[in-house]
PDB file of C-alpha atoms in Angstrom:
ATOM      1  CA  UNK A1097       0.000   0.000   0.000  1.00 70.00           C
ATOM      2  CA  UNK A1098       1.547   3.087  -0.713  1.00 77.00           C
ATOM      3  CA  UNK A1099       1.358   5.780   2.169  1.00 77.00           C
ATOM      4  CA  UNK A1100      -0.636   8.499   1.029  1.00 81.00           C
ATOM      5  CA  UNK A1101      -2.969   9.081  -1.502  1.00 82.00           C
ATOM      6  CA  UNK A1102      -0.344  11.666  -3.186  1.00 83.00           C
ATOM      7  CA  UNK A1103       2.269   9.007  -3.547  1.00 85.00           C
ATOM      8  CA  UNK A1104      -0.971   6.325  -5.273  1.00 87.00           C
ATOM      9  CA  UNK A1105      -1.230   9.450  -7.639  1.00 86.00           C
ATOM     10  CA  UNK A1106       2.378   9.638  -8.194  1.00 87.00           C
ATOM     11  CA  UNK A1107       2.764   5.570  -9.039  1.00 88.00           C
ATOM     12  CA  UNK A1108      -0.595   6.404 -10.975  1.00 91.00           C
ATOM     13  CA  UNK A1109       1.070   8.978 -13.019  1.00 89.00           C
ATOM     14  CA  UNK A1110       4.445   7.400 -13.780  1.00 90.00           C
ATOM     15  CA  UNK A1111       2.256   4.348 -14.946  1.00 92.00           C
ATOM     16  CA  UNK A1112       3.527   1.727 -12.253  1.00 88.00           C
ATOM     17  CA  UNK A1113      -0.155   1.118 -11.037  1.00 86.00           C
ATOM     18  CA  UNK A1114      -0.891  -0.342 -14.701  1.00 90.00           C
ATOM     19  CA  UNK A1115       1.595  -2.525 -14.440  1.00 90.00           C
ATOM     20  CA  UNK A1116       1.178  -3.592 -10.590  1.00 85.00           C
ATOM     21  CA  UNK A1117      -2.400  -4.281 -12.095  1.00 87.00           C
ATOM     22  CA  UNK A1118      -1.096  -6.497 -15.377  1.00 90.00           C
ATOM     23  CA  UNK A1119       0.912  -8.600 -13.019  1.00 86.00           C
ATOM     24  CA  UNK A1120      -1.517  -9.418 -10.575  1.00 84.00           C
ATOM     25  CA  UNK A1121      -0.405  -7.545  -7.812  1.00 80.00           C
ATOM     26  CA  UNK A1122      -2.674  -6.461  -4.997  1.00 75.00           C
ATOM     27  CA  UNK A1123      -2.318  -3.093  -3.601  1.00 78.00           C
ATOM     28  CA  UNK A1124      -4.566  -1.891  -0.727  1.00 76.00           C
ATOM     29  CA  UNK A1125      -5.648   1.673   0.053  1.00 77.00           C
ATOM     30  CA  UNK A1126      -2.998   4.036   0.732  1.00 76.00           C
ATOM     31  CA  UNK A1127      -3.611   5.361   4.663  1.00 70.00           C
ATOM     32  CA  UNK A1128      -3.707   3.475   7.697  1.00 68.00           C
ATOM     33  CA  UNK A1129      -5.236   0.340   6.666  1.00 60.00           C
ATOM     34  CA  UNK A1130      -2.681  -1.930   7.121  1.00 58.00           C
ATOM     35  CA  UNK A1131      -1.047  -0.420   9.964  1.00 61.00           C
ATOM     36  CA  UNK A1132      -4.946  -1.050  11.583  1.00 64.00           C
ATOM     37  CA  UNK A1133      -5.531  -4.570  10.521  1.00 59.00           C
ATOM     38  CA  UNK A1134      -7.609  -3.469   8.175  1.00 59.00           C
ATOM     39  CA  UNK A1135      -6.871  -5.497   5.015  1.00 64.00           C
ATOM     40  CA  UNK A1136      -7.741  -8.680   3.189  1.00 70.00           C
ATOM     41  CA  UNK A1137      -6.799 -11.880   5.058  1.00 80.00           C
ATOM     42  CA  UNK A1138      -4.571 -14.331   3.574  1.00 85.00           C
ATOM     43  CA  UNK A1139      -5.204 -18.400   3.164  1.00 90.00           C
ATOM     44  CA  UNK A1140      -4.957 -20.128   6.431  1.00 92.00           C
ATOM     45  CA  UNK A1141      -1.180 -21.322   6.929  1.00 94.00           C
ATOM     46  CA  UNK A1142      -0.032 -19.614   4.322  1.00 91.00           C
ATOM     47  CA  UNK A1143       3.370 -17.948   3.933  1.00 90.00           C
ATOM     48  CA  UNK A1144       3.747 -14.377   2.701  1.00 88.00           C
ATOM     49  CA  UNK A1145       6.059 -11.533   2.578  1.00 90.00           C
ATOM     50  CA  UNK A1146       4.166  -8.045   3.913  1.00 86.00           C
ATOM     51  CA  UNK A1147       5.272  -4.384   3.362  1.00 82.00           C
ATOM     52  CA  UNK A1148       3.390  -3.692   6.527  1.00 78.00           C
ATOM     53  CA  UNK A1149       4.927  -2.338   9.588  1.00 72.00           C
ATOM     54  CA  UNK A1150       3.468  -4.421  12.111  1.00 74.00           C
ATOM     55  CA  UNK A1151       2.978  -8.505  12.611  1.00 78.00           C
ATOM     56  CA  UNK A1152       2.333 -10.848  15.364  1.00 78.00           C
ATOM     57  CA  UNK A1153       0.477 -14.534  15.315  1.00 80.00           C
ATOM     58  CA  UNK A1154      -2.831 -14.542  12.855  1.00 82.00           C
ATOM     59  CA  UNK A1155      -2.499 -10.631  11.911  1.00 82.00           C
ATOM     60  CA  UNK A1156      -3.033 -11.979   8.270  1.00 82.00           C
ATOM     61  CA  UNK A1157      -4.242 -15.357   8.589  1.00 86.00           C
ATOM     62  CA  UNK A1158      -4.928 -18.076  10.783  1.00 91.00           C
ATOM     63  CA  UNK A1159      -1.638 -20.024  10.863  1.00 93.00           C
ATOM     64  CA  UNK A1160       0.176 -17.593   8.265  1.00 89.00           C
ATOM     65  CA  UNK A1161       3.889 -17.439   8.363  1.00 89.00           C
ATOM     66  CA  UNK A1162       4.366 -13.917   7.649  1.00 88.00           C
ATOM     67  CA  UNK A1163       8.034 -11.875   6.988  1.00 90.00           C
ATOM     68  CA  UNK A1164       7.757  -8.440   6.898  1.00 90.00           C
ATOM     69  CA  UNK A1165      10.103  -6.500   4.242  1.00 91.00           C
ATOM     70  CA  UNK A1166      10.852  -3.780   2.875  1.00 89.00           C
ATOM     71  CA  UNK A1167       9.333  -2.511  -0.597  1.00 86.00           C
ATOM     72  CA  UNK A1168      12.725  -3.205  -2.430  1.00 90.00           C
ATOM     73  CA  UNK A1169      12.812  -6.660  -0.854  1.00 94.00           C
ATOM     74  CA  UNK A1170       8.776  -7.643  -1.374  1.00 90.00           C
ATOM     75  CA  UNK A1171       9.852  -7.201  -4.800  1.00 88.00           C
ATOM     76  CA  UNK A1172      12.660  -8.800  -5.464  1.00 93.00           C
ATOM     77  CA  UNK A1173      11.044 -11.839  -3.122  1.00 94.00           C
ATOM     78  CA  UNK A1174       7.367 -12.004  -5.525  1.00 89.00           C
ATOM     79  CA  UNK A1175      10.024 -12.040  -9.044  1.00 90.00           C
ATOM     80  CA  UNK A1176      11.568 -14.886  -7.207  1.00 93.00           C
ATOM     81  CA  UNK A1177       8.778 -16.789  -5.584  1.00 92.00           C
ATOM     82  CA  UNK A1178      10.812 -16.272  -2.582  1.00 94.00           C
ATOM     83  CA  UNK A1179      13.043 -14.693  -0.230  1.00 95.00           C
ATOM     84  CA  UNK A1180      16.290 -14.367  -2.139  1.00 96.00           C
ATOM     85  CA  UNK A1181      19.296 -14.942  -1.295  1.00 97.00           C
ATOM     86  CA  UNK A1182      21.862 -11.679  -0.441  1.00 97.00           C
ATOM     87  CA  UNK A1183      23.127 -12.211  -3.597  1.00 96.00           C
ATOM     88  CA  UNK A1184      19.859 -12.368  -5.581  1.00 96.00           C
ATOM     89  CA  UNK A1185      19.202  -9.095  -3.827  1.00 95.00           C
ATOM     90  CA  UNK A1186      22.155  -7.377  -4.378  1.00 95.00           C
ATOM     91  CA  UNK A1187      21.632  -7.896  -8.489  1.00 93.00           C
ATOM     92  CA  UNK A1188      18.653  -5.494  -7.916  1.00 91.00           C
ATOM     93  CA  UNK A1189      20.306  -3.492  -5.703  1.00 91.00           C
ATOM     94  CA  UNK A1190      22.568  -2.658  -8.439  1.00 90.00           C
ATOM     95  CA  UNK A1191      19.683  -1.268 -10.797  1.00 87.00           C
ATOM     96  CA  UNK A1192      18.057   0.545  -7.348  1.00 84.00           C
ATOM     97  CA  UNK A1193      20.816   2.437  -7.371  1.00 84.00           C
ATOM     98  CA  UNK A1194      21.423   3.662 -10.377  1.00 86.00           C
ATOM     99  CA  UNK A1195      18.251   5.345 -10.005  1.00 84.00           C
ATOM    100  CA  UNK A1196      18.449   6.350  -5.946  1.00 86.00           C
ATOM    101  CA  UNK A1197      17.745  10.114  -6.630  1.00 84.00           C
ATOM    102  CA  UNK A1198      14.759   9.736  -8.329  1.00 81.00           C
ATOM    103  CA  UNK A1199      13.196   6.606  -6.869  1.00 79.00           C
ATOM    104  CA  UNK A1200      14.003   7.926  -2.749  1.00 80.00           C
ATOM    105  CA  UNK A1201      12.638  11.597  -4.069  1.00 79.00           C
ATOM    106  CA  UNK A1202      10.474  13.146  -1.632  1.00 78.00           C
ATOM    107  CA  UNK A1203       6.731  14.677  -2.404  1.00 77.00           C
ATOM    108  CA  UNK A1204       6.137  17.714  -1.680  1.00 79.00           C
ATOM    109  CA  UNK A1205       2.343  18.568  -1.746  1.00 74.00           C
ATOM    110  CA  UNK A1206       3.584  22.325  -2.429  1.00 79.00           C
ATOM    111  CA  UNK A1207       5.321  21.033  -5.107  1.00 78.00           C
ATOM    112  CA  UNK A1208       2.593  18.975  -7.360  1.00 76.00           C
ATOM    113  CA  UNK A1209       0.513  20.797  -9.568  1.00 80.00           C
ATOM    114  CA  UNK A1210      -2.337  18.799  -8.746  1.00 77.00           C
ATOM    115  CA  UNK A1211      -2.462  19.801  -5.239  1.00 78.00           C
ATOM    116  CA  UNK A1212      -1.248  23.520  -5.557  1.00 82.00           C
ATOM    117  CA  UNK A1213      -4.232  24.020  -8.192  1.00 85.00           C
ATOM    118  CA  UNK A1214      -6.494  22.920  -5.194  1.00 83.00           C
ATOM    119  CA  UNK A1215      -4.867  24.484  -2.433  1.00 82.00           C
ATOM    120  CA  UNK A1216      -5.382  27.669  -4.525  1.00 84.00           C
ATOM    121  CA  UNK A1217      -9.427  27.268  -4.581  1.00 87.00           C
ATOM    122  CA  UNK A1218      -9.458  26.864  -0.533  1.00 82.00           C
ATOM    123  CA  UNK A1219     -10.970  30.169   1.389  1.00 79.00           C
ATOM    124  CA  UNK A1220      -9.125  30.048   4.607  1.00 76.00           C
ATOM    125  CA  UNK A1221     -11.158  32.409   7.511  1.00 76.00           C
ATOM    126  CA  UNK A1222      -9.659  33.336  10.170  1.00 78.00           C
ATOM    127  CA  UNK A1223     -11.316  33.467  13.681  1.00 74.00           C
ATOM    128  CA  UNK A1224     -12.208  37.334  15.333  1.00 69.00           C
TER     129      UNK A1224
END
């Protein structure tokens, strides 16, 4: 799940939901769902790799083996079918890094379009 609605529009926009979609990956709603137990359960006794922040017995499933990761590494772990090894990893690594500055790049909300357009429209009032 990405974070924030602004970062789903961002993935939107560069075109990476599309392809999420054409693979068959399932992406929740960007906010607090996960972090509130709040998502889709998985198959009892199942084992699966979660971008979420939090785990303890059942969170996902009944019986599920579950191995929280990082983004970078719940990638590299569905190409593979599982957790790679430090050397599988460090292939992608390589290709992470050559684009670091723009993949790591913060959003600004006072730097989209989309969001300055609307911030523009608000009518702030201020109390008397």
């Amino acid at each position: 799940a990405p974070p924030t609605k602004m970062d789903k529009d961002q993935l939107t926009a560069e075109g990476y939901y599309g392809i999420f979609g054409r693979v068959g990956a399932r992406i929740e709603i960007p906010g607090c769902s996960l972090c509130m137990g709040n998502q889709a359960r998985v198959a009892d006794n199942s084992t699966v790799v979660s971008t979420s922040t939090r785990n303890f017995p059942n969170r996902l499933g009944k019986g599920a083996n579950v191995y929280l990761a990082s983004a970078e590494l719940a990638a590299v772990a569905a190409i593979h079918g599982k957790l790679p090894t430090v050397a599988e990893y460090q292939e992608y690594a390589k290709e992470l890094n050559a684009t670091a500055a723009d993949t790591y790049r913060y959003l600004n909300f006072d730097k989209l379009d989309s969001y300055v357009e609307k911030a523009d429209t608000l009518i702030f009032q201020q109390a008397v």
